[in-house]
PDB file of C-alpha atoms in Angstrom:
ATOM      1  CA  SER R   1      77.907 145.224 127.076  1.00  0.00           C
ATOM      2  CA  GLN R   2      79.795 144.694 123.981  1.00  0.00           C
ATOM      3  CA  GLN R   3      80.788 141.090 123.187  1.00  0.00           C
ATOM      4  CA  GLY R   4      82.924 141.514 120.178  1.00  0.00           C
ATOM      5  CA  GLU R   5      85.733 144.062 119.976  1.00  0.00           C
ATOM      6  CA  GLU R   6      87.206 144.756 116.596  1.00  0.00           C
ATOM      7  CA  ASP R   7      90.814 145.745 116.057  1.00  0.00           C
ATOM      8  CA  PRO R   8      92.006 148.029 114.603  1.00  0.00           C
ATOM      9  CA  GLN R   9      89.349 150.728 114.968  1.00  0.00           C
ATOM     10  CA  ALA R  10      90.415 152.182 111.622  1.00  0.00           C
ATOM     11  CA  LEU R  11      92.560 150.943 108.767  1.00  0.00           C
ATOM     12  CA  SER R  12      93.697 152.599 105.612  1.00  0.00           C
ATOM     13  CA  ILE R  13      95.364 150.688 102.819  1.00  0.00           C
ATOM     14  CA  GLN R  14      96.120 150.948  99.152  1.00  0.00           C
ATOM     15  CA  GLU R  15      93.935 149.343  96.587  1.00  0.00           C
ATOM     16  CA  GLY R  16      95.124 145.881  95.743  1.00  0.00           C
ATOM     17  CA  GLU R  17      96.539 145.202  99.220  1.00  0.00           C
ATOM     18  CA  ASN R  18      95.034 142.779 101.645  1.00  0.00           C
ATOM     19  CA  ALA R  19      93.048 144.037 104.680  1.00  0.00           C
ATOM     20  CA  THR R  20      92.965 142.125 107.947  1.00  0.00           C
ATOM     21  CA  MET R  21      90.577 142.869 110.741  1.00  0.00           C
ATOM     22  CA  ASN R  22      90.373 141.136 114.115  1.00  0.00           C
ATOM     23  CA  CYS R  23      87.583 140.434 116.504  1.00  0.00           C
ATOM     24  CA  SER R  24      87.872 139.265 120.161  1.00  0.00           C
ATOM     25  CA  TYR R  25      84.956 138.089 122.296  1.00  0.00           C
ATOM     26  CA  LYS R  26      84.311 137.054 125.834  1.00  0.00           C
ATOM     27  CA  THR R  27      81.811 134.096 126.091  1.00  0.00           C
ATOM     28  CA  SER R  28      81.272 130.858 124.467  1.00  0.00           C
ATOM     29  CA  ILE R  29      79.547 131.158 121.049  1.00  0.00           C
ATOM     30  CA  ASN R  30      77.425 129.143 118.528  1.00  0.00           C
ATOM     31  CA  ASN R  31      78.739 131.166 115.705  1.00  0.00           C
ATOM     32  CA  LEU R  32      80.477 134.373 114.772  1.00  0.00           C
ATOM     33  CA  GLN R  33      79.346 136.506 111.943  1.00  0.00           C
ATOM     34  CA  TRP R  34      80.827 139.456 110.019  1.00  0.00           C
ATOM     35  CA  TYR R  35      78.803 142.375 108.652  1.00  0.00           C
ATOM     36  CA  ARG R  36      79.600 145.212 106.425  1.00  0.00           C
ATOM     37  CA  GLN R  37      78.122 148.753 106.704  1.00  0.00           C
ATOM     38  CA  ASN R  38      78.426 151.503 104.152  1.00  0.00           C
ATOM     39  CA  SER R  39      78.204 154.991 105.571  1.00  0.00           C
ATOM     40  CA  GLY R  40      74.698 155.894 106.604  1.00  0.00           C
ATOM     41  CA  ARG R  41      73.263 152.475 105.619  1.00  0.00           C
ATOM     42  CA  GLY R  42      72.149 149.270 107.175  1.00  0.00           C
ATOM     43  CA  LEU R  43      74.384 146.344 107.851  1.00  0.00           C
ATOM     44  CA  VAL R  44      74.838 143.495 105.287  1.00  0.00           C
ATOM     45  CA  HIS R  45      75.727 139.961 106.339  1.00  0.00           C
ATOM     46  CA  LEU R  46      78.987 138.842 104.779  1.00  0.00           C
ATOM     47  CA  ILE R  47      79.881 135.478 106.280  1.00  0.00           C
ATOM     48  CA  LEU R  48      79.198 133.127 109.234  1.00  0.00           C
ATOM     49  CA  ILE R  49      81.583 130.759 110.882  1.00  0.00           C
ATOM     50  CA  ARG R  50      80.409 128.163 113.357  1.00  0.00           C
ATOM     51  CA  SER R  51      82.151 127.345 116.601  1.00  0.00           C
ATOM     52  CA  ASN R  52      83.343 124.010 115.212  1.00  0.00           C
ATOM     53  CA  GLU R  53      84.918 125.547 112.138  1.00  0.00           C
ATOM     54  CA  ARG R  54      88.391 127.038 111.963  1.00  0.00           C
ATOM     55  CA  GLU R  55      88.305 128.745 108.559  1.00  0.00           C
ATOM     56  CA  LYS R  56      85.842 129.720 105.821  1.00  0.00           C
ATOM     57  CA  HIS R  57      86.137 131.348 102.480  1.00  0.00           C
ATOM     58  CA  SER R  58      83.636 133.327 100.387  1.00  0.00           C
ATOM     59  CA  GLY R  59      85.037 135.016  97.290  1.00  0.00           C
ATOM     60  CA  ARG R  60      87.752 137.438  98.415  1.00  0.00           C
ATOM     61  CA  LEU R  61      86.806 136.959 102.114  1.00  0.00           C
ATOM     62  CA  ARG R  62      88.605 134.594 104.478  1.00  0.00           C
ATOM     63  CA  VAL R  63      87.484 134.179 108.049  1.00  0.00           C
ATOM     64  CA  THR R  64      89.252 132.312 110.748  1.00  0.00           C
ATOM     65  CA  LEU R  65      88.081 131.423 114.254  1.00  0.00           C
ATOM     66  CA  ASP R  66      90.137 130.440 117.267  1.00  0.00           C
ATOM     67  CA  THR R  67      87.763 129.466 120.020  1.00  0.00           C
ATOM     68  CA  SER R  68      90.586 128.873 122.432  1.00  0.00           C
ATOM     69  CA  LYS R  69      91.658 132.468 122.077  1.00  0.00           C
ATOM     70  CA  LYS R  70      88.135 133.705 121.532  1.00  0.00           C
ATOM     71  CA  SER R  71      89.151 135.557 118.459  1.00  0.00           C
ATOM     72  CA  SER R  72      88.385 135.774 114.819  1.00  0.00           C
ATOM     73  CA  SER R  73      89.911 137.534 111.854  1.00  0.00           C
ATOM     74  CA  LEU R  74      88.510 138.735 108.540  1.00  0.00           C
ATOM     75  CA  LEU R  75      90.813 139.008 105.572  1.00  0.00           C
ATOM     76  CA  ILE R  76      89.788 140.794 102.415  1.00  0.00           C
ATOM     77  CA  THR R  77      92.173 140.010  99.658  1.00  0.00           C
ATOM     78  CA  ALA R  78      93.013 142.236  96.599  1.00  0.00           C
ATOM     79  CA  SER R  79      91.047 145.185  98.197  1.00  0.00           C
ATOM     80  CA  ARG R  80      89.049 147.446  95.965  1.00  0.00           C
ATOM     81  CA  ALA R  81      87.861 151.101  96.548  1.00  0.00           C
ATOM     82  CA  ALA R  82      84.304 149.733  96.802  1.00  0.00           C
ATOM     83  CA  ASP R  83      85.447 147.744  99.921  1.00  0.00           C
ATOM     84  CA  THR R  84      85.568 151.012 101.865  1.00  0.00           C
ATOM     85  CA  ALA R  85      83.075 150.515 104.691  1.00  0.00           C
ATOM     86  CA  SER R  86      82.840 149.623 108.343  1.00  0.00           C
ATOM     87  CA  TYR R  87      83.057 145.960 109.255  1.00  0.00           C
ATOM     88  CA  PHE R  88      81.558 144.472 112.304  1.00  0.00           C
ATOM     89  CA  CYS R  89      81.785 141.117 113.991  1.00  0.00           C
ATOM     90  CA  ALA R  90      78.763 139.809 115.791  1.00  0.00           C
ATOM     91  CA  THR R  91      78.524 136.850 118.132  1.00  0.00           C
ATOM     92  CA  ASP R  92      75.717 134.458 118.731  1.00  0.00           C
ATOM     93  CA  ALA R  93      76.323 133.477 122.381  1.00  0.00           C
ATOM     94  CA  VAL R  94      75.601 130.063 123.730  1.00  0.00           C
ATOM     95  CA  GLY R  95      72.394 130.248 125.654  1.00  0.00           C
ATOM     96  CA  GLY R  96      71.559 133.626 124.170  1.00  0.00           C
ATOM     97  CA  GLY R  97      67.906 133.026 123.503  1.00  0.00           C
ATOM     98  CA  ALA R  98      66.101 134.956 120.823  1.00  0.00           C
ATOM     99  CA  ASP R  99      67.654 138.205 121.705  1.00  0.00           C
ATOM    100  CA  GLY R 100      69.821 138.617 118.606  1.00  0.00           C
ATOM    101  CA  LEU R 101      73.482 139.016 118.131  1.00  0.00           C
ATOM    102  CA  THR R 102      75.963 141.128 119.993  1.00  0.00           C
ATOM    103  CA  PHE R 103      77.988 143.424 117.835  1.00  0.00           C
ATOM    104  CA  GLY R 104      81.399 144.939 118.210  1.00  0.00           C
ATOM    105  CA  LYS R 105      82.202 148.624 117.634  1.00  0.00           C
ATOM    106  CA  GLY R 106      83.534 147.923 114.197  1.00  0.00           C
ATOM    107  CA  THR R 107      86.629 148.515 112.015  1.00  0.00           C
ATOM    108  CA  HIS R 108      86.431 151.421 109.556  1.00  0.00           C
ATOM    109  CA  LEU R 109      88.296 150.384 106.414  1.00  0.00           C
ATOM    110  CA  ILE R 110      89.378 152.848 103.854  1.00  0.00           C
ATOM    111  CA  ILE R 111      90.790 151.689 100.499  1.00  0.00           C
ATOM    112  CA  GLN R 112      92.898 154.373  98.886  1.00  0.00           C
ATOM    113  CA  PRO R 113      92.601 154.344  95.065  1.00  0.00           C
TER     114      PRO R 113
ATOM    115  CA  SER H   1      62.125 137.359  98.040  1.00  0.00           C
ATOM    116  CA  GLN H   2      62.257 138.971 101.430  1.00  0.00           C
ATOM    117  CA  THR H   3      62.669 142.699 101.922  1.00  0.00           C
ATOM    118  CA  ILE H   4      62.545 145.046 104.878  1.00  0.00           C
ATOM    119  CA  HIS H   5      61.293 148.616 104.697  1.00  0.00           C
ATOM    120  CA  GLN H   6      62.190 151.204 107.358  1.00  0.00           C
ATOM    121  CA  TRP H   7      61.163 154.820 107.318  1.00  0.00           C
ATOM    122  CA  PRO H   8      61.790 157.625 107.441  1.00  0.00           C
ATOM    123  CA  ALA H   9      65.448 157.833 106.361  1.00  0.00           C
ATOM    124  CA  THR H  10      66.160 161.054 108.389  1.00  0.00           C
ATOM    125  CA  LEU H  11      64.242 162.765 111.072  1.00  0.00           C
ATOM    126  CA  VAL H  12      64.810 165.904 113.005  1.00  0.00           C
ATOM    127  CA  GLN H  13      62.656 166.358 116.059  1.00  0.00           C
ATOM    128  CA  PRO H  14      62.611 168.859 118.935  1.00  0.00           C
ATOM    129  CA  VAL H  15      63.205 167.720 122.530  1.00  0.00           C
ATOM    130  CA  GLY H  16      59.941 166.636 124.110  1.00  0.00           C
ATOM    131  CA  SER H  17      58.200 165.658 120.854  1.00  0.00           C
ATOM    132  CA  PRO H  18      56.831 162.186 120.243  1.00  0.00           C
ATOM    133  CA  LEU H  19      58.509 159.659 117.932  1.00  0.00           C
ATOM    134  CA  SER H  20      57.209 156.844 115.794  1.00  0.00           C
ATOM    135  CA  LEU H  21      59.494 154.836 113.507  1.00  0.00           C
ATOM    136  CA  GLU H  22      58.068 152.073 111.497  1.00  0.00           C
ATOM    137  CA  CYS H  23      59.533 148.857 110.042  1.00  0.00           C
ATOM    138  CA  THR H  24      57.823 146.296 107.900  1.00  0.00           C
ATOM    139  CA  VAL H  25      59.037 143.025 106.472  1.00  0.00           C
ATOM    140  CA  GLU H  26      57.827 141.198 103.391  1.00  0.00           C
ATOM    141  CA  GLY H  27      58.304 137.785 102.150  1.00  0.00           C
ATOM    142  CA  THR H  28      58.616 135.919 105.371  1.00  0.00           C
ATOM    143  CA  SER H  29      56.323 134.819 108.203  1.00  0.00           C
ATOM    144  CA  ASN H  30      56.763 135.069 111.946  1.00  0.00           C
ATOM    145  CA  PRO H  31      60.244 136.637 111.784  1.00  0.00           C
ATOM    146  CA  ASN H  32      62.144 137.720 114.848  1.00  0.00           C
ATOM    147  CA  LEU H  33      62.289 141.497 114.760  1.00  0.00           C
ATOM    148  CA  TYR H  34      64.810 143.823 116.279  1.00  0.00           C
ATOM    149  CA  TRP H  35      65.496 147.506 116.898  1.00  0.00           C
ATOM    150  CA  TYR H  36      69.134 148.545 117.262  1.00  0.00           C
ATOM    151  CA  ARG H  37      70.617 151.970 117.839  1.00  0.00           C
ATOM    152  CA  GLN H  38      74.007 153.055 116.690  1.00  0.00           C
ATOM    153  CA  ALA H  39      75.737 156.051 118.109  1.00  0.00           C
ATOM    154  CA  ALA H  40      78.184 157.844 115.855  1.00  0.00           C
ATOM    155  CA  GLY H  41      81.311 155.637 115.285  1.00  0.00           C
ATOM    156  CA  ARG H  42      80.058 152.980 117.676  1.00  0.00           C
ATOM    157  CA  GLY H  43      78.750 149.534 117.516  1.00  0.00           C
ATOM    158  CA  LEU H  44      75.053 148.466 117.604  1.00  0.00           C
ATOM    159  CA  GLN H  45      73.162 148.436 120.880  1.00  0.00           C
ATOM    160  CA  LEU H  46      70.076 146.136 120.940  1.00  0.00           C
ATOM    161  CA  LEU H  47      67.030 148.061 122.218  1.00  0.00           C
ATOM    162  CA  PHE H  48      64.111 145.712 121.625  1.00  0.00           C
ATOM    163  CA  TYR H  49      63.385 142.344 120.068  1.00  0.00           C
ATOM    164  CA  SER H  50      60.140 140.497 119.347  1.00  0.00           C
ATOM    165  CA  VAL H  51      59.512 136.788 118.589  1.00  0.00           C
ATOM    166  CA  GLY H  52      55.839 137.254 117.868  1.00  0.00           C
ATOM    167  CA  ILE H  53      52.853 139.578 117.734  1.00  0.00           C
ATOM    168  CA  GLY H  54      52.474 141.507 120.950  1.00  0.00           C
ATOM    169  CA  GLN H  55      55.672 140.005 122.388  1.00  0.00           C
ATOM    170  CA  ILE H  56      58.347 142.641 123.117  1.00  0.00           C
ATOM    171  CA  SER H  57      61.489 142.266 125.190  1.00  0.00           C
ATOM    172  CA  SER H  58      63.509 145.279 126.185  1.00  0.00           C
ATOM    173  CA  GLU H  59      67.329 145.087 126.558  1.00  0.00           C
ATOM    174  CA  VAL H  60      67.996 148.432 128.183  1.00  0.00           C
ATOM    175  CA  PRO H  61      65.909 150.698 130.315  1.00  0.00           C
ATOM    176  CA  GLN H  62      65.203 153.862 128.324  1.00  0.00           C
ATOM    177  CA  ASN H  63      62.811 156.496 127.079  1.00  0.00           C
ATOM    178  CA  LEU H  64      61.667 154.349 124.130  1.00  0.00           C
ATOM    179  CA  SER H  65      59.049 151.687 123.700  1.00  0.00           C
ATOM    180  CA  ALA H  66      58.323 149.141 120.904  1.00  0.00           C
ATOM    181  CA  SER H  67      55.219 147.405 119.660  1.00  0.00           C
ATOM    182  CA  ARG H  68      54.414 144.683 117.180  1.00  0.00           C
ATOM    183  CA  PRO H  69      50.762 145.146 116.142  1.00  0.00           C
ATOM    184  CA  GLN H  70      51.068 142.739 113.141  1.00  0.00           C
ATOM    185  CA  ASP H  71      53.370 139.815 112.304  1.00  0.00           C
ATOM    186  CA  ARG H  72      55.628 141.718 110.021  1.00  0.00           C
ATOM    187  CA  GLN H  73      55.329 145.234 111.480  1.00  0.00           C
ATOM    188  CA  PHE H  74      57.586 146.696 114.237  1.00  0.00           C
ATOM    189  CA  ILE H  75      57.232 150.195 115.667  1.00  0.00           C
ATOM    190  CA  LEU H  76      59.616 152.132 117.818  1.00  0.00           C
ATOM    191  CA  SER H  77      58.002 154.962 119.786  1.00  0.00           C
ATOM    192  CA  SER H  78      58.617 157.587 122.333  1.00  0.00           C
ATOM    193  CA  LYS H  79      56.160 159.959 124.039  1.00  0.00           C
ATOM    194  CA  LYS H  80      58.848 162.631 124.739  1.00  0.00           C
ATOM    195  CA  LEU H  81      62.174 162.527 123.039  1.00  0.00           C
ATOM    196  CA  LEU H  82      65.350 163.451 124.886  1.00  0.00           C
ATOM    197  CA  LEU H  83      68.663 164.812 123.334  1.00  0.00           C
ATOM    198  CA  SER H  84      70.273 161.481 124.221  1.00  0.00           C
ATOM    199  CA  ASP H  85      67.822 159.700 121.932  1.00  0.00           C
ATOM    200  CA  SER H  86      69.653 160.994 118.902  1.00  0.00           C
ATOM    201  CA  GLY H  87      71.344 158.279 116.869  1.00  0.00           C
ATOM    202  CA  PHE H  88      71.030 155.892 113.931  1.00  0.00           C
ATOM    203  CA  TYR H  89      68.186 153.447 114.384  1.00  0.00           C
ATOM    204  CA  LEU H  90      68.160 150.189 112.609  1.00  0.00           C
ATOM    205  CA  CYS H  91      65.412 147.577 112.264  1.00  0.00           C
ATOM    206  CA  ALA H  92      66.323 144.072 111.486  1.00  0.00           C
ATOM    207  CA  TRP H  93      64.741 140.667 111.086  1.00  0.00           C
ATOM    208  CA  SER H  94      65.819 137.029 111.186  1.00  0.00           C
ATOM    209  CA  VAL H  95      64.394 133.566 111.130  1.00  0.00           C
ATOM    210  CA  ASN H  96      67.242 132.277 113.243  1.00  0.00           C
ATOM    211  CA  ARG H  97      70.272 134.036 114.605  1.00  0.00           C
ATOM    212  CA  GLU H  98      72.498 132.912 111.857  1.00  0.00           C
ATOM    213  CA  LYS H  99      71.771 135.952 109.655  1.00  0.00           C
ATOM    214  CA  LEU H 100      70.172 139.218 110.350  1.00  0.00           C
ATOM    215  CA  PHE H 101      68.611 141.360 107.536  1.00  0.00           C
ATOM    216  CA  PHE H 102      68.823 145.086 108.217  1.00  0.00           C
ATOM    217  CA  GLY H 103      66.770 147.960 107.055  1.00  0.00           C
ATOM    218  CA  SER H 104      68.423 151.085 105.569  1.00  0.00           C
ATOM    219  CA  GLY H 105      68.269 152.857 108.968  1.00  0.00           C
ATOM    220  CA  THR H 106      66.757 156.148 110.322  1.00  0.00           C
ATOM    221  CA  GLN H 107      69.063 158.989 111.358  1.00  0.00           C
ATOM    222  CA  LEU H 108      67.239 160.687 114.233  1.00  0.00           C
ATOM    223  CA  SER H 109      68.476 164.157 115.414  1.00  0.00           C
ATOM    224  CA  VAL H 110      66.846 165.505 118.578  1.00  0.00           C
ATOM    225  CA  LEU H 111      67.462 169.204 118.858  1.00  0.00           C
TER     226      LEU H 111
END
């Protein structure tokens, strides 16, 4: 079953604006990761935040994690047309073994030039 | 540097035909290997994972099987494809679960 659920499912904004995507999950986690997928391509790892961290930055990306609410957000600042893609959160569940991450259904982000 | 190769990029197969998708990893040893499937507009569903040669774990009952004949080779197979096997198949590898590296995917259409 899906662990992470992204919200919204789709988001369309103007270039230069900030884009915020949210992810909710159900079980205790070791870390939460965000990935990006361009249409018809594989996923690319963007950023990881550990369960004991509350906020992390990488370039124009800002990720927050609230373990009490079991939620995370990904903020992309000063969006560019090239940011158009689908964004997925993935959780590494506590006690999950070697069986990989559990991915949400994704947010499809469209940046209008 | 590490790279992952997945082929073919697209595949159109008739119902009942066999399937073989191959994935190879370079630049790392003893990786964890994964096969995911992605339905249109959906998230990723883990199909199989492997922590070593000949060690395959299946996450969901299905018409597919996987094999790992060499340390850095992962193969997804089917003896007889079903319409429901259509989808986007992704191979991935990791050393730990803190970062997965994905191949470019195979779009499979079963007609």
